[in-house]
Coordinates of C-alpha atoms and ligand atoms in Angstrom, one line a residue:
X12 CA 0.2 -11.3 33.3
X13 CA 0.5 -11.1 29.5
X14 CA -0.5 -7.4 29.6
X15 CA 2.1 -6.7 32.3
X16 CA 4.8 -8.4 30.2
X17 CA 3.8 -6.5 27.1
X18 CA 3.9 -3.2 29.0
X19 CA 7.4 -4.1 30.3
X20 CA 8.5 -4.8 26.7
X21 CA 7.2 -1.3 25.6
X22 CA 9.0 0.3 28.5
X23 CA 12.2 -1.5 27.6
X24 CA 12.0 -0.3 24.0
X25 CA 11.3 3.3 25.1
X26 CA 14.2 3.2 27.6
X27 CA 16.5 1.6 25.1
X28 CA 15.9 4.3 22.4
X29 CA 16.6 7.2 24.7
X30 CA 17.8 7.8 28.2
X31 CA 15.2 10.5 28.6
X32 CA 12.1 8.6 27.6
X33 CA 10.0 9.3 30.7
X34 CA 6.3 8.8 30.7
X35 CA 5.7 12.5 31.5
X36 CA 3.9 15.2 29.6
X37 CA 5.7 15.8 26.3
X38 CA 7.4 19.0 25.3
X39 CA 9.1 19.7 22.0
X40 CA 11.8 21.8 23.5
X41 CA 13.4 18.9 25.3
X42 CA 16.8 17.8 24.1
X43 CA 15.7 14.3 23.0
X44 CA 12.4 14.5 21.1
X45 CA 10.0 11.6 21.3
X46 CA 9.0 10.5 17.8
X47 CA 6.5 7.7 17.4
X48 CA 5.6 6.1 14.1
X49 CA 2.6 3.9 13.8
X50 CA 3.0 1.4 10.9
X51 CA 6.2 -0.1 9.8
X52 CA 5.6 -0.5 6.1
X53 CA 7.2 1.3 3.2
X54 CA 6.2 4.7 4.6
X55 CA 6.6 4.2 8.3
X56 CA 9.8 2.2 8.4
X57 CA 11.5 4.6 5.9
X58 CA 10.4 7.6 8.0
X59 CA 11.6 6.1 11.3
X60 CA 15.0 5.3 9.8
X61 CA 15.3 8.8 8.3
X62 CA 14.4 10.4 11.6
X63 CA 16.9 8.4 13.6
X64 CA 19.6 9.1 11.0
X65 CA 19.0 12.9 11.2
X66 CA 18.4 13.0 14.9
X67 CA 20.5 10.3 16.6
X68 CA 19.7 11.5 20.0
X69 CA 15.9 11.3 19.5
X70 CA 13.8 8.5 20.7
X71 CA 12.3 7.0 17.5
X72 CA 9.8 4.2 18.1
X73 CA 7.8 2.2 15.5
X74 CA 4.6 0.6 16.6
X75 CA 3.9 -2.2 14.2
X76 CA 1.2 -4.8 14.5
X77 CA 3.1 -7.6 12.8
X78 CA 6.5 -9.2 13.5
X79 CA 7.5 -9.1 9.9
X80 CA 6.4 -7.0 6.9
X81 CA 4.7 -8.6 3.9
X82 CA 5.1 -6.5 0.7
X83 CA 2.3 -6.0 -1.8
X84 CA 4.5 -5.0 -4.8
X85 CA 5.3 -8.1 -6.8
X86 CA 2.6 -10.1 -4.8
X87 CA 0.7 -10.4 -8.1
X88 CA 3.6 -12.6 -9.2
X89 CA 2.8 -14.8 -6.2
X90 CA -0.9 -15.0 -7.3
X91 CA 0.3 -16.1 -10.8
X92 CA 2.7 -18.7 -9.4
X93 CA 5.8 -16.8 -10.6
X94 CA 7.2 -16.0 -7.1
X95 CA 7.3 -17.5 -3.6
X96 CA 5.6 -15.7 -0.8
X97 CA 8.9 -15.8 1.1
X98 CA 10.2 -13.2 -1.4
X99 CA 7.6 -10.8 -0.1
X100 CA 8.5 -11.0 3.6
X101 CA 10.9 -8.7 5.4
X102 CA 12.0 -8.7 9.1
X103 CA 12.7 -5.7 11.3
X104 CA 16.2 -6.6 12.5
X105 CA 17.9 -3.9 10.4
X106 CA 15.4 -1.3 11.5
X107 CA 16.2 -2.2 15.1
X108 CA 19.9 -2.1 14.4
X109 CA 19.5 1.4 13.0
X110 CA 18.6 2.5 16.5
X111 CA 14.8 2.5 16.0
X112 CA 12.7 1.0 18.8
X113 CA 10.1 -1.5 17.7
X114 CA 7.0 -2.2 19.6
X115 CA 5.2 -5.2 18.1
X116 CA 1.6 -4.3 18.9
X117 CA -1.4 -2.7 17.3
X118 CA -1.9 1.0 18.0
X119 CA -5.6 1.4 18.9
X120 CA -6.1 5.0 19.9
X121 CA -4.4 8.4 19.8
X122 CA -5.0 11.3 22.2
X123 CA -3.9 14.3 20.1
X124 CA -4.3 16.7 23.1
X125 CA -2.4 14.6 25.6
X126 CA -0.1 13.4 22.7
X127 CA -0.4 9.7 23.6
X128 CA -0.7 6.6 21.5
X129 CA -2.6 3.7 23.1
X130 CA -1.6 0.2 22.3
X131 CA -3.7 -3.0 22.2
X132 CA -2.7 -4.0 25.7
X133 CA -3.7 -0.6 27.1
X134 CA -0.1 0.8 27.5
X135 CA 0.5 4.3 26.3
X136 CA 3.4 5.9 24.5
X137 CA 3.9 9.7 24.7
X138 CA 5.1 11.6 21.6
X139 CA 6.2 15.1 20.6
X140 CA 5.5 14.3 17.0
X141 CA 3.5 11.3 15.7
X142 CA 3.7 9.9 12.2
X143 CA 0.8 7.7 11.1
X144 CA 1.6 5.3 8.3
X145 CA -1.0 2.5 8.6
X146 CA -1.6 1.9 5.0
X147 CA -5.2 0.9 4.0
X148 CA -8.2 -0.9 5.4
X149 CA -10.6 -2.7 3.2
X150 CA -14.1 -1.2 3.2
X151 CA -16.0 -4.4 3.7
X152 CA -19.2 -2.3 3.5
X153 CA -18.2 -0.9 0.1
X154 CA -19.7 -3.8 -1.9
X155 CA -23.1 -5.2 -0.8
X156 CA -22.7 -8.9 0.0
X157 CA -19.0 -8.6 0.7
X158 CA -17.6 -9.0 4.3
X159 CA -14.6 -10.4 6.1
X160 CA -16.0 -13.9 5.9
X161 CA -17.0 -13.4 2.2
X162 CA -13.3 -12.7 1.6
X163 CA -12.5 -16.3 2.4
X164 CA -14.6 -17.4 -0.6
X165 CA -13.8 -14.4 -2.8
X166 CA -10.4 -13.1 -1.7
X167 CA -9.4 -9.5 -2.2
X168 CA -5.7 -10.2 -1.9
X169 CA -5.2 -6.4 -1.6
X170 CA -3.2 -6.7 1.6
X171 CA -0.5 -9.2 1.0
X172 CA -0.3 -12.3 3.1
X173 CA -2.8 -15.1 3.6
X174 CA -5.2 -13.5 1.2
X175 CA -2.6 -13.6 -1.6
X176 CA -2.0 -17.3 -1.0
X177 CA -5.7 -18.0 -0.9
X178 CA -6.2 -16.5 -4.3
X179 CA -3.2 -18.4 -5.6
X180 CA -4.6 -21.7 -4.3
X181 CA -8.0 -21.1 -5.8
X182 CA -6.5 -20.4 -9.2
X183 CA -4.4 -23.6 -9.0
X184 CA -7.4 -25.7 -8.0
X185 CA -9.7 -24.3 -10.7
X186 CA -10.4 -26.6 -13.7
X187 CA -9.2 -25.7 -17.1
X188 CA -12.2 -24.1 -18.8
X189 CA -13.1 -22.2 -15.6
X190 CA -13.9 -18.5 -15.4
X191 CA -12.0 -16.1 -13.2
X192 CA -13.8 -12.8 -12.4
X193 CA -12.1 -9.8 -10.9
X194 CA -13.7 -6.5 -9.8
X195 CA -11.9 -3.2 -9.7
X196 CA -13.1 -0.2 -7.6
X197 CA -13.4 3.4 -8.5
X198 CA -10.5 5.8 -7.5
X199 CA -8.9 6.4 -5.2
X200 CA -7.4 3.1 -4.0
X201 CA -4.0 1.5 -3.3
X202 CA -1.8 1.1 -6.4
X203 CA -3.8 2.4 -9.4
X204 CA -2.2 0.1 -12.0
X205 CA -2.1 -2.9 -9.6
X206 CA -5.4 -4.5 -10.7
X207 CA -4.4 -4.4 -14.3
X208 CA -1.0 -6.0 -13.5
X209 CA -2.9 -8.7 -11.7
X210 CA -5.3 -9.2 -14.6
X211 CA -2.3 -9.5 -16.9
X212 CA -0.4 -12.0 -14.8
X213 CA -3.5 -14.1 -14.1
X214 CA -4.2 -14.2 -17.9
X215 CA -0.6 -15.2 -18.4
X216 CA -1.0 -18.1 -15.9
X217 CA -4.2 -19.2 -17.5
X218 CA -2.7 -19.1 -21.0
X219 CA 0.2 -21.2 -19.9
X220 CA -1.5 -23.7 -17.6
X221 CA -5.3 -23.6 -18.3
X222 CA -5.7 -22.5 -21.9
X223 CA -9.4 -23.1 -22.0
X224 CA -10.0 -20.8 -19.0
X225 CA -10.9 -17.1 -19.2
X226 CA -10.7 -13.9 -17.1
X227 CA -13.3 -11.2 -16.9
X228 CA -12.4 -7.9 -15.4
X229 CA -15.3 -5.8 -14.1
X230 CA -14.2 -2.2 -13.7
X231 CA -16.0 0.7 -12.0
X232 CA -14.1 3.1 -14.3
X233 CA -13.8 3.7 -18.0
X234 CA -10.2 4.9 -17.8
X235 CA -7.2 3.6 -15.8
X236 CA -3.5 4.0 -15.4
X237 CA -1.3 3.0 -18.4
X238 CA -4.5 2.0 -20.1
X239 CA -3.3 2.1 -23.7
X240 CA -0.2 0.1 -22.8
X241 CA -2.1 -2.5 -21.0
X242 CA -4.8 -2.8 -23.6
X243 CA -2.3 -3.0 -26.5
X244 CA -0.5 -5.8 -24.6
X245 CA -3.7 -7.7 -23.8
X246 CA -4.7 -7.5 -27.5
X247 CA -1.4 -9.0 -28.5
X248 CA -1.0 -11.6 -25.7
X249 CA -4.2 -12.4 -23.9
X250 CA -7.3 -13.2 -26.0
X251 CA -8.5 -14.9 -22.8
X252 CA -8.9 -11.6 -21.0
X253 CA -12.1 -9.5 -21.3
X254 CA -12.1 -6.1 -19.7
X255 CA -15.6 -4.5 -19.1
X256 CA -15.5 -0.8 -18.2
X257 CA -18.1 1.3 -16.3
X258 CA -20.1 2.3 -19.4
X259 CA -20.3 -1.3 -20.6
X260 CA -21.7 -2.6 -17.2
X261 CA -18.4 -3.1 -15.3
X262 CA -19.5 -1.6 -12.0
X263 CA -20.2 -4.3 -9.5
X264 CA -23.3 -3.5 -7.3
X265 CA -23.3 -6.7 -5.2
X266 CA -21.5 -10.0 -4.8
X267 CA -22.8 -13.4 -3.5
X268 CA -20.0 -15.4 -1.9
X269 CA -22.1 -18.6 -1.7
X270 CA -22.3 -18.8 -5.6
X271 CA -19.3 -16.5 -6.4
X272 CA -21.6 -14.2 -8.4
X273 CA -20.8 -10.6 -9.3
X274 CA -23.9 -8.5 -9.9
X275 CA -23.7 -5.5 -12.2
X276 CA -26.2 -3.1 -13.6
X277 CA -26.1 -5.0 -16.8
X278 CA -26.4 -8.6 -15.4
X279 CA -24.7 -11.3 -13.4
X280 CA -21.3 -13.0 -13.8
X281 CA -20.7 -16.3 -12.1
X282 CA -17.1 -17.1 -11.3
X283 CA -15.2 -20.3 -10.5
X284 CA -12.6 -18.0 -8.9
X285 CA -13.7 -14.5 -7.8
X286 CA -11.3 -11.8 -6.8
X287 CA -13.1 -8.7 -5.3
X288 CA -10.9 -5.7 -5.0
X289 CA -13.2 -3.5 -2.8
X290 CA -13.1 0.2 -2.0
X291 CA -10.6 1.2 0.7
X292 CA -9.8 3.8 3.3
X293 CA -7.0 4.8 5.6
X294 CA -6.0 2.3 8.2
X295 CA -8.3 2.3 11.3
X296 CA -5.8 4.2 13.6
X297 CA -6.3 7.2 11.3
X298 CA -10.0 7.3 12.1
X299 CA -9.2 6.8 15.7
X300 CA -6.8 9.7 15.8
X301 CA -9.3 12.0 14.1
X302 CA -7.1 12.6 11.1
X303 CA -9.3 11.1 8.4
X304 CA -12.0 13.1 6.8
X305 CA -15.4 12.0 5.4
X306 CA -13.7 10.4 2.4
X307 CA -11.9 8.0 4.8
X308 CA -8.5 9.4 3.8
X309 CA -6.3 11.9 5.6
X310 CA -5.9 15.5 4.4
X311 CA -2.3 16.8 4.9
X312 CA -0.2 19.9 4.4
X313 CA 1.8 18.9 1.3
X314 CA 5.0 20.5 2.6
X315 CA 5.2 18.7 6.0
X316 CA 2.6 15.9 5.7
X317 CA 1.2 17.3 9.0
X318 CA -2.5 16.5 9.3
X319 CA -4.9 19.3 8.5
X320 CA -7.2 18.1 11.2
X321 CA -4.9 17.5 14.2
X322 CA -1.6 19.2 15.1
X323 CA 1.7 17.3 15.7
X324 CA 0.4 14.3 13.8
X325 CA 1.8 13.6 10.3
X326 CA 0.2 11.1 7.9
X327 CA 2.2 9.5 5.1
X328 CA 1.8 6.7 2.6
X329 CA -1.4 5.2 1.3
X330 CA -3.4 6.7 4.2
X331 CA -2.9 10.4 3.2
X332 CA -4.5 12.4 0.5
X333 CA -1.5 13.2 -1.6
X334 CA -3.2 15.1 -4.5
X335 CA -1.9 13.9 -7.8
X336 CA 0.5 11.4 -6.3
X337 CA -0.7 7.8 -6.5
X338 CA -0.9 5.5 -3.6
X339 CA 2.2 3.4 -4.2
X340 CA 5.2 2.1 -2.2
X341 CA 7.5 4.3 -4.3
X342 CA 5.4 7.4 -3.2
X343 CA 5.2 6.2 0.4
X344 CA 9.0 5.9 0.5
X345 CA 9.4 9.4 -1.0
X346 CA 6.8 11.0 1.2
X347 CA 8.4 9.4 4.3
X348 CA 11.7 11.1 3.5
X349 CA 10.1 14.5 2.9
X350 CA 8.1 14.1 6.1
X351 CA 11.1 13.2 8.2
X352 CA 13.1 16.2 6.9
X353 CA 10.1 18.5 7.7
X354 CA 9.8 17.1 11.2
X355 CA 13.5 17.8 11.8
X356 CA 13.0 21.3 10.5
X357 CA 10.0 21.9 12.7
X358 CA 11.7 20.5 15.8
X359 CA 14.5 23.0 15.2
X360 CA 12.1 25.8 14.7
X361 CA 13.1 26.1 11.0
X362 CA 10.9 26.4 7.9
X363 CA 10.6 23.1 6.0
X364 CA 12.5 23.0 2.7
X365 CA 10.8 23.0 -0.7
X366 CA 10.2 19.4 -1.7
X367 CA 9.9 17.7 -5.0
X368 CA 8.7 14.1 -4.9
X369 CA 9.1 11.4 -7.6
X370 CA 7.0 8.3 -8.2
X371 CA 7.5 5.5 -10.7
X372 CA 5.0 2.6 -10.9
X373 CA 6.2 -0.4 -12.8
X374 CA 3.8 -3.1 -13.8
X375 CA 4.5 -6.5 -15.2
X376 CA 2.2 -7.6 -18.1
X377 CA 4.2 -10.9 -18.4
X378 CA 7.3 -12.0 -16.6
X379 CA 9.5 -10.4 -19.2
X380 CA 7.2 -7.6 -20.2
X381 CA 7.3 -4.4 -18.1
X382 CA 5.7 -1.0 -18.5
X383 CA 6.0 2.1 -16.3
X384 CA 4.6 5.5 -15.5
X385 CA 6.6 8.2 -13.7
X386 CA 5.6 11.6 -12.2
X387 CA 7.2 14.4 -10.3
X388 CA 5.2 16.4 -7.8
X389 CA 5.5 19.5 -5.7
X390 CA 3.3 21.4 -3.2
X391 CA 1.0 23.9 -5.0
X392 CA -2.2 25.5 -3.7
X393 CA -2.3 23.2 -0.7
X394 CA -2.0 19.9 -2.5
X395 CA 0.8 17.8 -4.2
X396 CA 0.5 18.7 -7.8
X397 CA 2.0 17.2 -11.0
X398 CA 4.9 19.1 -12.5
X399 CA 3.9 19.5 -16.1
X400 CA 6.3 18.0 -18.6
X401 CA 8.1 15.9 -15.9
X402 CA 7.6 12.2 -15.9
X403 CA 5.8 10.2 -18.6
X404 CA 4.8 6.6 -19.6
X405 CA 6.6 3.9 -21.5
X406 CA 6.3 4.3 -25.3
X407 CA 3.4 2.5 -27.0
X408 CA 5.5 1.2 -29.9
X409 CA 8.6 -0.1 -28.0
X410 CA 10.2 -3.4 -29.1
X411 CA 10.0 -6.4 -26.8
X412 CA 13.6 -5.9 -25.8
X413 CA 12.6 -2.6 -24.2
X414 CA 9.7 -4.3 -22.3
X415 CA 12.1 -6.9 -21.1
X416 CA 14.4 -4.2 -19.8
X417 CA 11.5 -2.5 -18.0
X418 CA 10.7 -5.8 -16.3
X419 CA 14.3 -5.9 -15.1
X420 CA 14.0 -2.3 -13.8
X421 CA 10.9 -3.2 -12.0
X422 CA 12.7 -6.1 -10.2
X423 CA 15.7 -3.8 -9.4
X424 CA 13.4 -1.1 -8.0
X425 CA 11.8 -3.7 -5.6
X426 CA 15.2 -5.1 -4.5
X427 CA 16.7 -1.7 -4.0
X428 CA 13.7 -0.2 -2.1
X429 CA 13.1 -3.1 0.2
X430 CA 16.9 -3.2 0.9
X431 CA 16.8 0.5 1.8
X432 CA 13.7 0.2 4.0
X433 CA 14.2 -3.2 5.7
X434 CA 17.8 -4.2 4.9
Ligands
FAD517 C1 -1.2 -6.2 -5.7 C2 -0.4 -4.9 -5.4 C3 0.7 -4.6 -6.1 C4 1.4 -3.4 -5.8 N1 2.5 -3.1 -6.6 C5 3.2 -2.0 -6.4 C6 4.3 -1.7 -7.1 O1 4.7 -2.4 -8.0 N2 5.0 -0.5 -6.9 C7 4.6 0.3 -5.9 O2 5.3 1.3 -5.7 N3 3.5 0.0 -5.1 C8 2.8 -1.1 -5.3 N4 1.7 -1.4 -4.6 C9 1.2 -0.4 -3.6 C10 2.0 -0.5 -2.2 O3 1.9 -1.8 -1.7 C11 1.4 0.5 -1.2 O4 1.2 1.7 -1.8 C12 2.4 0.6 -0.1 O5 2.5 -0.6 0.6 C13 2.0 1.7 0.9 O6 2.9 1.8 2.0 P1 2.3 2.2 3.4 O7 3.5 2.2 4.3 O8 1.4 3.4 3.3 O9 1.4 1.0 3.8 P2 1.8 -0.5 4.1 O10 3.0 -0.9 3.3 O11 0.6 -1.3 4.0 O12 2.3 -0.6 5.6 C14 1.4 -0.3 6.7 C15 1.9 -1.0 7.9 O13 1.2 -0.5 9.0 C16 0.9 -1.6 9.9 N5 -0.3 -1.1 10.7 C17 -1.5 -0.7 10.2 N6 -2.3 -0.3 11.2 C18 -1.5 -0.4 12.3 C19 -1.8 -0.1 13.7 N7 -3.0 0.4 14.1 N8 -0.8 -0.4 14.6 C20 0.4 -0.9 14.2 N9 0.7 -1.2 12.9 C21 -0.3 -0.9 12.0 C22 0.6 -2.7 9.0 O14 0.8 -4.0 9.6 C23 1.7 -2.5 7.9 O15 2.9 -3.1 8.2 C24 1.0 -2.5 -4.8 C25 -0.1 -2.9 -4.0 C26 -0.8 -4.0 -4.3 C27 -2.0 -4.4 -3.5

């Protein structure tokens, strides 16, 4: 019964988005192309809206597993008790109002030859072009001892939601004098500077509320994004934060959730609160569609974001291999627009335009202390490459007033982008 009702819902969404959405074999030459996007996050929701704006007659449908979106950017503020979780949540009303159909279900399979997406209830949606924007999945097998149930004791909080709140509650419950241990994976992973922003804001919280407590960051790398800026700020603000890089024994080789112990090649660290940020890969639907390679991520043509492994399927956001472009919400939003424009060109039989994409990653070191890194990218030799001389990082020797301004820019970026995507 439930399955039939869900199927009727899917059919209703498809019929509402176009009068010609028949469950027949797709053909790109038809007047109203059928465009399906799996994943309604920063990448997917942006792409769907752009497609609908450019092609009002098209059927544009987003398949999204959740009824509302929970944003990761600024979720480190929730961990540190500086923000409410409610500030991270966004509904899909505006996406629907923009004429995009929303099917609230998980996409479970893709048939690239038949051009069909299968939903959790077994219903299928045909497409002419499919955009996959599923974000990341945690590689629970990436750290020995870690698992979905271990994440209840040692949260990753790398997908915003219940995990974010769990880490917050554990920090609140910890005694003053306790030890927080975080582990950071090797590249690539979602949000390269994110772990260091989190470390900063946890150190800020401890300094304010638990001055006898300390934070140890175990890192599988020796170098990281905005490193000199972060380390200069830590030296000035956070004597309670110890960062241990790869060459000093930072690589975590196993964890034990029963004792909250992190094992490294150089010895064990027992935590009162343990935050494991494990290795990641593209969301499961990417593997199911055959667009992920052996790295777990999805190779794409940098001009169109079309998969290099399956035709008519585009992959954007964290799931794709975007060359020099980092996995960020800013990148996801930019890639979504380029991908949508390329799809419009391809449907018209035109050559996609030459794209340049921008990314800026802001990080908060303290509530009124922001730093940033910006880059500009373009397709070159089959990948998205950095444009030399464009972009840059915040100056090392800036006054605190400059850092305070950057903290405001960070907030403005979040408000503007989430309003554009979900508002
Ligand atoms: C702590 C932290 C801080 C961050 N801070 C910043 C920041 O300051 N600035 C910045 O630019 N970026 C930041 N990021 C990175 C940013 O969150 C991601 O890069 C961004 O969310 C990627 O967008 P996406 O659309 O690819 O994936 P997501 O935003 O994760 O969206 C994926 C969507 O797809 C849905 N989905 C997945 N699989 C399926 C399926 N099979 N069927 C249906 N739906 C599915 C999910 O429910 C989700 O809604 C941060 C990340 C973290 C973890």
